[in-house]
Amino acid sequence: MEREHNNHYDVIVIGGGITGAGTARDCAMRGLKVLLVERHDYSTGATGRNHGLLHSGARYAVTDHESAVECIAENMTLRKIARHCVEETEGLFITLPEDDLNFQSTFVQKCNEAGIRAEVIDPALARVMEPAVNPELLGAVKVPDASVDPFRLTMANVLDAQLHGAEALVYHEVVDVLIEQNRVVGVKLRNNHNGEERSVYATVTINAAGIWGMLVAQMAGVKINMFPAKGSLLIFGHRVNNMVINRCRKPANADILVPDDAVCVIGTTSDRVPIETCDDMRVTAQEVELLLAEGMKLAPSLGSTRILRAYAGVRPLVASDDDPTGRSISRGIVTLDHEKRDGLAGFITITGGKMMTYRLMAEEVTNLACEKLGVAKQCTTATTPLPGSEPVAKTKKYSFAQKAAQGRHGTLDAGISSGDATSDALVCECEGVSVGEVHYAVNKLHVHNLINLRRRTRVGMGTCQGELCACRAAGVMCDGNAQRTINDLAGFMNERWKGMQPVAWGDNLAEAQLTARIYQRLLGVDRLASERRVEYYET
Amino acid sequence: MGGGLSGLTAGIALAQAGKDVALVSAGQSMMHFMGGSLDLLGSDPSGNDVYKPLEAIATLNSKHPYTKIEDVSRLAGVAKQVLERVGLATTGDTTVNHWRITPIGGLMPTWLTVQGMATVADPDQMPWHSVTLVNIINFLDFPTKMIAAGLRDRGVQVDVKAVTLPELQVLRQSPTEMRSTNIAKVIERNDLIMKLADEINAQVGKGCDMVMLPSVLGIASGDKASQLLRLINVQAAYLDTLPPTLPGVRMQAMLRKHFTALGGTFITGDQVTGGVWEGDELKGVTTAKLEGDVLKAKHFVLATGSLASRGIVADYNHMYEPALGVDIDDLGLDRTTWAKLDVTEAQPYMEVGVATDAKLRCQRNGKTVANLYAAGSILSGHNSVKLLDGAGVDMLTALQVANNILNQ
Amino acid sequence: MTTQTQTQNVSVNNFEQCLKCSICTVYCPVSAVTPLYPGPKQAGPDGERYRLKSKDFFDEKALKMCLNCKRCEVACPNDVHIGDIIQAARIKYSTHRPSLRDMMLANTDLVGTMASPFAAIANPVLKLKPMKAVLHGVMGIDKHRTFPDYSSRKFESWFKKEAAPTQDQYSKHVSYFHGCYVNYNYPQLGKDFVKVMNAVGYGVHLLEKEKCCGVALIANGMPKQARRQGEVNMQSMRKAIGQGHVVLTTSSTCTFTMRDEYAHLLGIDNHDVRGSISLATRFLHQLIEKGEIKLAFSSDYHKRVAYHSACHMERMGWVSYSTRLLKMIPGIDFVMLESQCCGISGTYGFKKENYERSQAIGDSLFQSIKEAAPDCVATDCETCKWQIEMSTGVPVENPISIIAEALDVEKTVEINK
């Protein structure tokens, strides 16, 4: 079954989330010929829709020792290999009057057993270390939580995979899994920009499509029992806290508050939802209420802090294979060798797990792929820094935009032209995104539209949600097609609104009306756009 | 109360009639985003372009503020005269809308446009064959590629050019502050009009019958802006930029200057914090800055604007009018129904505003307040983003309120 | 707890209320003349979001260029305290130690105390070319600047000897915070104030202890000393207020500093004093409105007066008190100047690195003054006076001095009896 050489890969990885990107990187670093395919943009699924928390593992210490051990190991690894994606904030687990203070000692003991440094501190000290914390706390434990930017982390993995020879296609959706004699030999792809279809082939096909992996498996004729679990979160307008704040109790709703970049995020809720709804998740008023009520217990000032957005992701929970009722959920990493499990060769599913453990998931699945390919290379992803995270000497005095860009791209910021008036001009003033950075993203980071640009650079992610910057960016990116540019702009504004609408009151609603005055009344974007509905994948 | 288009219009009309008027303004107004055109009615409720605004106004529903204007046509004429007296000559009238070119190169129907701005009488027939679009080098708030693409789609040949001067290059050394208004300040302070004209003329090729420029001149008056147009060898006109939009900034400055010249007292950077009531009558208002002092008057006009101007406030529980606590017309909406999912749909929250009687008088606890009127975008019952009626409602309701006060 | 949820935003200095509308940038006098200043939006709320993340985003050099004129705050439709955000960031993050020059400029009362006894020597010396060269080169004080003359007799000395003994004869009383300028440079304004107040039946008293309000200390990076001085002033004022006095000033900047900057920037608790500190023009206007006093003006007074709204006067929102008061003088041909910054901003314009910027900022104001061709400019701020007089040659007076000059004292005393 020799295919044309340029159409045949050792491995096809399906899914441009963090797991797929990490897997593509690992495979490529072990010398495999890899193709990564993503139906929309990178990190559009659960990867881009979580807390951005670099778990210490403490959250799982009491209930799931194995996950806790994995988390702390990966936590330490990512601090080294993904320095520019991680901010070392540290975290607190606080006990409130309504909580059982006895839980604290169990918690600390279990953390220690998992190898997580957990230090009981005086509530008074906790109030000093993190002034935003609920002052009524009875107890506090300090753990090595941190914050991580999943968009950056995914992109860094893709870039490194490409540096090691991998190919990557965004907006290419798997529409069929090609099977010959009980073996998956490749997939049929549809280009979601122009609708063209073509087939690509590989010895091993890895399904890393998150919750949508169950649909991919379906195409291959195998069944995976998955339970989509919706988790909603709220983004606040600025950093209220500088340390991660958790509740010291068994994991529950809305008990983690994470400082991410210039904002902070409270979450999550957890509700089973049907798979059909996963492509259009909306946050309900009840979820907002719950997140706020619980969030205010962690940091009371959230009650008077502006909320920028609400968003929801879907966790890919997997039923254990050994439980025929399908009720028992496996919380850990699930690697399904479909050859062994279903008699379907050349097909592996990697799922379960969490963003935190993506590298470990990638390692496991790549080990299996290598085994099937007869390749005996060792995994080196835990010790090789991702592009951008190499150490930098702090010498130069940087401008706001340069500092912000360095925070986003690490040492890759060398690829951003700067130092001249043209490049340094700011497109996005809230987040310090320069013209140079926009050009860099368009040229180097797979940017096809404004929403892609936002994921790479934070354009439009500040408190105004794109009030001027979206149009400036559209002006910089315009390729001469007026209608396409205006439609892109309309789509971007609608995508921003999707997150604002569930929290549309106060300053946010005033901002929305001002933005409508500018984009609709002054510019006429709504009247001029021929198409403004954006599909879920773009939101 | 309110230093925007409606507050200033009412203030001028009343000061002109010899009243002693004090105007309290909480900072600068929405005029900074309105560009160089004023809309009367540009769109019908279904989103179709309106060609003859008076005819379309006659079909508006009974909640629309225009239904409280005695003679729309006459007051629209008065509004145009007010602008003219202030020194703002405009093109356009109520018989037929003309079209402005938006900062992203589209055409939108409008009522009046400040002279010197590019306008089109018939959207299907562009009056120019060959346009030279000249930007200031590195000025980001004028997306020439989009404007050019939009004009080309309408069959116009477009050359995109950019010019600069050393002083403007200095300005661009700032990553953020090369804004339309700062460009105007630099050009006007250093008297660079002639030099700029030379640079622009050097870019104009043969056959060009229209030069289009970003609105980056004329911050306090339109003199310098007109001067530059006269110095350009072919017909030339300005287009609106991204905010701050200079023609709007200028319009506000000139209206305010006119108001103070008429003897009006302009209290800026302050806001009304409450009313002093005697029964159902408003005796005076207190402000944040004047502290204990009460501003007493016979009549009051509430023109503090929409939600975006904080004339109306929405919190987690409800919407309300924060300055005097007058009744609002919440249209039976609650937080979950304020906003629709698609941003480009007509958003219900935008129609929430203060409730008024036929004379545009406010209500408090369900009773009409005899000496308190409302004007402009604080009024309920219209969506200026969708109907393109913002400036018309602002000016006409303000003039009507002034009439109602003067006729009392 | 739930009822309080999301009903009001209470972010520090309202920085979260910023809708990113960029209106403030239109009214910033500094960014219009130098690209090195990032403008109020960037330096203020935008920068603050990132400074909350990391102090690495604090840019001392850029933020130092802010005049603290607060015109951004006046322009802001959303009540964001942009200037306060910038100044608070300087106080919080600055590691810079003030230079000798800055210390000298900031310590207005110390320098004044040293110079006054030697005014006869100091004034000519400070004007000598070689001295100016030294100041320019060594000290960094711009050579174009003329130090305001130091008076040979401090206002306090004059007051104690000439005015104090007669003040108790009045039935009503106020305390006077004269400020450094009146004390060392221009006692005439203080004398004018006493004249007007006495004419309407008010006795004037000095505070037990008065220190410089500290505005220059804040601007020059000496918040600790400013706080110490502020506390002294608050103590003295509490005593005066305890005796039923209102504390009046004739300087908009001193008033603004003590009422607003003390609490916002220095963390001085002044809530019990703030309401009793007022500007003399406001006090008079209020009394006239209430019908408690009347002013009579001499019929042979005629002047064309152009009013300049000083930045902090504008920020306090009190311009209308002074202008309405001036308009009461029948002999005045009143011209309202477009409100804009004159560029001096206290000690800012004295520094040689700021001189050109300072003049460029004021340029359009100077033009409009020349066009208006007034006999004098009226303003409530003393540093505006130096700047406008130096740059236009037109004399500048405080509204109180103009009132004192136009006042028919005898008649006023008579009708207020």
PDB file of C-alpha atoms in Angstrom, chain A residues 309-449:
ATOM      1  CA  ARG A 309     -16.700  38.045  29.355  1.00  0.00           C
ATOM      2  CA  ALA A 310     -18.271  34.699  30.059  1.00  0.00           C
ATOM      3  CA  TYR A 311     -17.221  31.592  28.195  1.00  0.00           C
ATOM      4  CA  ALA A 312     -17.583  27.843  28.393  1.00  0.00           C
ATOM      5  CA  GLY A 313     -15.567  24.835  27.368  1.00  0.00           C
ATOM      6  CA  VAL A 314     -16.280  21.145  27.245  1.00  0.00           C
ATOM      7  CA  ARG A 315     -14.181  18.624  29.158  1.00  0.00           C
ATOM      8  CA  PRO A 316     -13.768  15.309  27.379  1.00  0.00           C
ATOM      9  CA  LEU A 317     -14.659  12.897  30.168  1.00  0.00           C
ATOM     10  CA  VAL A 318     -14.286   9.247  29.247  1.00  0.00           C
ATOM     11  CA  ALA A 319     -16.081   6.266  30.707  1.00  0.00           C
ATOM     12  CA  SER A 320     -13.767   3.542  31.859  1.00  0.00           C
ATOM     13  CA  ASP A 321     -13.575   0.711  29.363  1.00  0.00           C
ATOM     14  CA  ASP A 322     -13.763  -1.864  32.128  1.00  0.00           C
ATOM     15  CA  ASP A 323     -17.116  -0.639  33.365  1.00  0.00           C
ATOM     16  CA  PRO A 324     -19.870  -1.899  31.073  1.00  0.00           C
ATOM     17  CA  THR A 325     -22.438   0.511  32.554  1.00  0.00           C
ATOM     18  CA  GLY A 326     -20.351   3.428  31.379  1.00  0.00           C
ATOM     19  CA  ARG A 327     -20.973   5.219  34.646  1.00  0.00           C
ATOM     20  CA  SER A 328     -17.502   5.109  36.020  1.00  0.00           C
ATOM     21  CA  ILE A 329     -15.561   8.090  34.741  1.00  0.00           C
ATOM     22  CA  SER A 330     -11.873   7.885  34.249  1.00  0.00           C
ATOM     23  CA  ARG A 331     -10.273  11.148  35.323  1.00  0.00           C
ATOM     24  CA  GLY A 332      -6.808  10.283  34.174  1.00  0.00           C
ATOM     25  CA  ILE A 333      -5.149  10.016  30.799  1.00  0.00           C
ATOM     26  CA  VAL A 334      -6.825   7.562  28.447  1.00  0.00           C
ATOM     27  CA  THR A 335      -4.837   6.041  25.599  1.00  0.00           C
ATOM     28  CA  LEU A 336      -6.895   3.715  23.463  1.00  0.00           C
ATOM     29  CA  ASP A 337      -5.020   1.355  21.188  1.00  0.00           C
ATOM     30  CA  HIS A 338      -7.863   0.522  18.846  1.00  0.00           C
ATOM     31  CA  GLU A 339      -5.893  -2.367  17.389  1.00  0.00           C
ATOM     32  CA  LYS A 340      -5.995  -4.143  20.732  1.00  0.00           C
ATOM     33  CA  ARG A 341      -9.351  -2.762  21.835  1.00  0.00           C
ATOM     34  CA  ASP A 342     -11.376  -2.977  18.634  1.00  0.00           C
ATOM     35  CA  GLY A 343      -9.237  -4.865  16.160  1.00  0.00           C
ATOM     36  CA  LEU A 344      -8.738  -1.689  14.124  1.00  0.00           C
ATOM     37  CA  ALA A 345      -5.075  -1.216  13.357  1.00  0.00           C
ATOM     38  CA  GLY A 346      -3.311   2.083  12.705  1.00  0.00           C
ATOM     39  CA  PHE A 347      -5.619   4.091  14.938  1.00  0.00           C
ATOM     40  CA  ILE A 348      -5.044   5.431  18.425  1.00  0.00           C
ATOM     41  CA  THR A 349      -7.174   7.751  20.525  1.00  0.00           C
ATOM     42  CA  ILE A 350      -5.622   9.933  23.189  1.00  0.00           C
ATOM     43  CA  THR A 351      -8.123  11.619  25.459  1.00  0.00           C
ATOM     44  CA  GLY A 352      -9.147  12.305  29.029  1.00  0.00           C
ATOM     45  CA  GLY A 353      -6.393  13.995  30.987  1.00  0.00           C
ATOM     46  CA  LYS A 354      -6.147  17.742  31.227  1.00  0.00           C
ATOM     47  CA  MET A 355      -4.303  20.619  29.624  1.00  0.00           C
ATOM     48  CA  MET A 356      -1.785  20.401  32.433  1.00  0.00           C
ATOM     49  CA  THR A 357      -0.724  16.902  31.446  1.00  0.00           C
ATOM     50  CA  TYR A 358      -0.763  17.379  27.677  1.00  0.00           C
ATOM     51  CA  ARG A 359       2.952  16.662  27.383  1.00  0.00           C
ATOM     52  CA  LEU A 360       2.657  13.441  29.265  1.00  0.00           C
ATOM     53  CA  MET A 361      -0.338  12.450  27.132  1.00  0.00           C
ATOM     54  CA  ALA A 362       1.679  13.235  24.043  1.00  0.00           C
ATOM     55  CA  GLU A 363       4.556  11.178  25.349  1.00  0.00           C
ATOM     56  CA  GLU A 364       2.339   8.185  26.057  1.00  0.00           C
ATOM     57  CA  VAL A 365       0.636   8.220  22.714  1.00  0.00           C
ATOM     58  CA  THR A 366       3.858   8.857  20.841  1.00  0.00           C
ATOM     59  CA  ASN A 367       5.454   5.922  22.641  1.00  0.00           C
ATOM     60  CA  LEU A 368       2.642   3.750  21.366  1.00  0.00           C
ATOM     61  CA  ALA A 369       2.884   5.140  17.849  1.00  0.00           C
ATOM     62  CA  CYS A 370       6.650   4.580  17.832  1.00  0.00           C
ATOM     63  CA  GLU A 371       6.126   1.055  18.988  1.00  0.00           C
ATOM     64  CA  LYS A 372       3.773   0.439  16.088  1.00  0.00           C
ATOM     65  CA  LEU A 373       6.162   2.075  13.652  1.00  0.00           C
ATOM     66  CA  GLY A 374       9.132   0.191  15.039  1.00  0.00           C
ATOM     67  CA  VAL A 375      10.929   3.376  16.006  1.00  0.00           C
ATOM     68  CA  ALA A 376      13.031   3.239  19.142  1.00  0.00           C
ATOM     69  CA  LYS A 377      13.646   6.905  19.891  1.00  0.00           C
ATOM     70  CA  GLN A 378      13.301   8.256  23.412  1.00  0.00           C
ATOM     71  CA  CYS A 379      11.018  11.149  24.299  1.00  0.00           C
ATOM     72  CA  THR A 380      12.921  14.409  24.816  1.00  0.00           C
ATOM     73  CA  THR A 381      10.040  16.862  25.151  1.00  0.00           C
ATOM     74  CA  ALA A 382      10.444  17.181  28.913  1.00  0.00           C
ATOM     75  CA  THR A 383      13.944  18.515  28.651  1.00  0.00           C
ATOM     76  CA  THR A 384      13.905  20.531  25.429  1.00  0.00           C
ATOM     77  CA  PRO A 385      12.697  24.094  25.802  1.00  0.00           C
ATOM     78  CA  LEU A 386       9.876  25.176  23.530  1.00  0.00           C
ATOM     79  CA  PRO A 387      10.689  27.888  21.022  1.00  0.00           C
ATOM     80  CA  GLY A 388      10.480  31.235  22.739  1.00  0.00           C
ATOM     81  CA  SER A 389      11.213  29.948  26.209  1.00  0.00           C
ATOM     82  CA  GLU A 390      14.988  30.083  26.054  1.00  0.00           C
ATOM     83  CA  PRO A 391      16.417  32.258  28.827  1.00  0.00           C
ATOM     84  CA  VAL A 392      16.935  35.950  28.060  1.00  0.00           C
ATOM     85  CA  ALA A 393      19.429  38.360  29.459  1.00  0.00           C
ATOM     86  CA  LYS A 394      17.646  41.346  30.989  1.00  0.00           C
ATOM     87  CA  THR A 395      19.580  44.210  29.522  1.00  0.00           C
ATOM     88  CA  LYS A 396      17.483  46.412  27.293  1.00  0.00           C
ATOM     89  CA  LYS A 397      14.911  48.947  28.411  1.00  0.00           C
ATOM     90  CA  TYR A 398      11.802  47.948  26.558  1.00  0.00           C
ATOM     91  CA  SER A 399       8.691  49.887  25.627  1.00  0.00           C
ATOM     92  CA  PHE A 400       5.287  48.791  26.872  1.00  0.00           C
ATOM     93  CA  ALA A 401       4.553  47.008  23.599  1.00  0.00           C
ATOM     94  CA  GLN A 402       7.939  45.314  23.506  1.00  0.00           C
ATOM     95  CA  LYS A 403       7.528  44.097  27.063  1.00  0.00           C
ATOM     96  CA  ALA A 404       4.011  42.875  26.317  1.00  0.00           C
ATOM     97  CA  ALA A 405       5.192  41.146  23.138  1.00  0.00           C
ATOM     98  CA  GLN A 406       8.079  39.535  24.957  1.00  0.00           C
ATOM     99  CA  GLY A 407       5.598  38.237  27.492  1.00  0.00           C
ATOM    100  CA  ARG A 408       3.596  36.697  24.670  1.00  0.00           C
ATOM    101  CA  HIS A 409       6.288  35.346  22.391  1.00  0.00           C
ATOM    102  CA  GLY A 410       9.287  34.944  24.645  1.00  0.00           C
ATOM    103  CA  THR A 411      12.545  35.042  22.720  1.00  0.00           C
ATOM    104  CA  LEU A 412      10.630  34.715  19.461  1.00  0.00           C
ATOM    105  CA  ASP A 413       9.994  38.419  19.855  1.00  0.00           C
ATOM    106  CA  ALA A 414      13.244  38.797  17.966  1.00  0.00           C
ATOM    107  CA  GLY A 415      11.164  38.048  14.879  1.00  0.00           C
ATOM    108  CA  ILE A 416       8.992  41.104  15.475  1.00  0.00           C
ATOM    109  CA  SER A 417      10.280  44.154  13.716  1.00  0.00           C
ATOM    110  CA  SER A 418      10.544  47.040  16.122  1.00  0.00           C
ATOM    111  CA  GLY A 419      12.480  50.180  16.783  1.00  0.00           C
ATOM    112  CA  ASP A 420      10.985  52.176  13.915  1.00  0.00           C
ATOM    113  CA  ALA A 421       7.884  54.319  13.970  1.00  0.00           C
ATOM    114  CA  THR A 422       5.987  52.128  11.513  1.00  0.00           C
ATOM    115  CA  SER A 423       6.421  48.885  13.402  1.00  0.00           C
ATOM    116  CA  ASP A 424       6.076  50.274  16.903  1.00  0.00           C
ATOM    117  CA  ALA A 425       2.719  51.956  16.349  1.00  0.00           C
ATOM    118  CA  LEU A 426       0.103  50.271  18.489  1.00  0.00           C
ATOM    119  CA  VAL A 427      -2.872  48.566  16.917  1.00  0.00           C
ATOM    120  CA  CYS A 428      -4.291  47.447  20.267  1.00  0.00           C
ATOM    121  CA  GLU A 429      -3.668  49.883  23.092  1.00  0.00           C
ATOM    122  CA  CYS A 430      -5.094  47.798  25.930  1.00  0.00           C
ATOM    123  CA  GLU A 431      -2.796  44.870  25.285  1.00  0.00           C
ATOM    124  CA  GLY A 432       0.120  46.638  23.623  1.00  0.00           C
ATOM    125  CA  VAL A 433      -0.020  44.918  20.235  1.00  0.00           C
ATOM    126  CA  SER A 434       2.091  46.738  17.646  1.00  0.00           C
ATOM    127  CA  VAL A 435       1.897  46.777  13.868  1.00  0.00           C
ATOM    128  CA  GLY A 436       5.140  44.770  13.909  1.00  0.00           C
ATOM    129  CA  GLU A 437       3.556  42.091  16.044  1.00  0.00           C
ATOM    130  CA  VAL A 438       0.514  41.914  13.760  1.00  0.00           C
ATOM    131  CA  HIS A 439       2.780  41.408  10.754  1.00  0.00           C
ATOM    132  CA  TYR A 440       4.775  38.797  12.627  1.00  0.00           C
ATOM    133  CA  ALA A 441       1.619  36.887  13.565  1.00  0.00           C
ATOM    134  CA  VAL A 442       0.225  37.067  10.040  1.00  0.00           C
ATOM    135  CA  ASN A 443       3.476  35.863   8.506  1.00  0.00           C
ATOM    136  CA  LYS A 444       4.571  33.293  11.036  1.00  0.00           C
ATOM    137  CA  LEU A 445       1.690  32.138  13.179  1.00  0.00           C
ATOM    138  CA  HIS A 446      -1.004  30.843  10.806  1.00  0.00           C
ATOM    139  CA  VAL A 447      -3.257  33.877  10.959  1.00  0.00           C
ATOM    140  CA  HIS A 448      -6.112  33.865   8.461  1.00  0.00           C
ATOM    141  CA  ASN A 449      -8.516  36.252  10.101  1.00  0.00           C
TER     142      ASN A 449
END
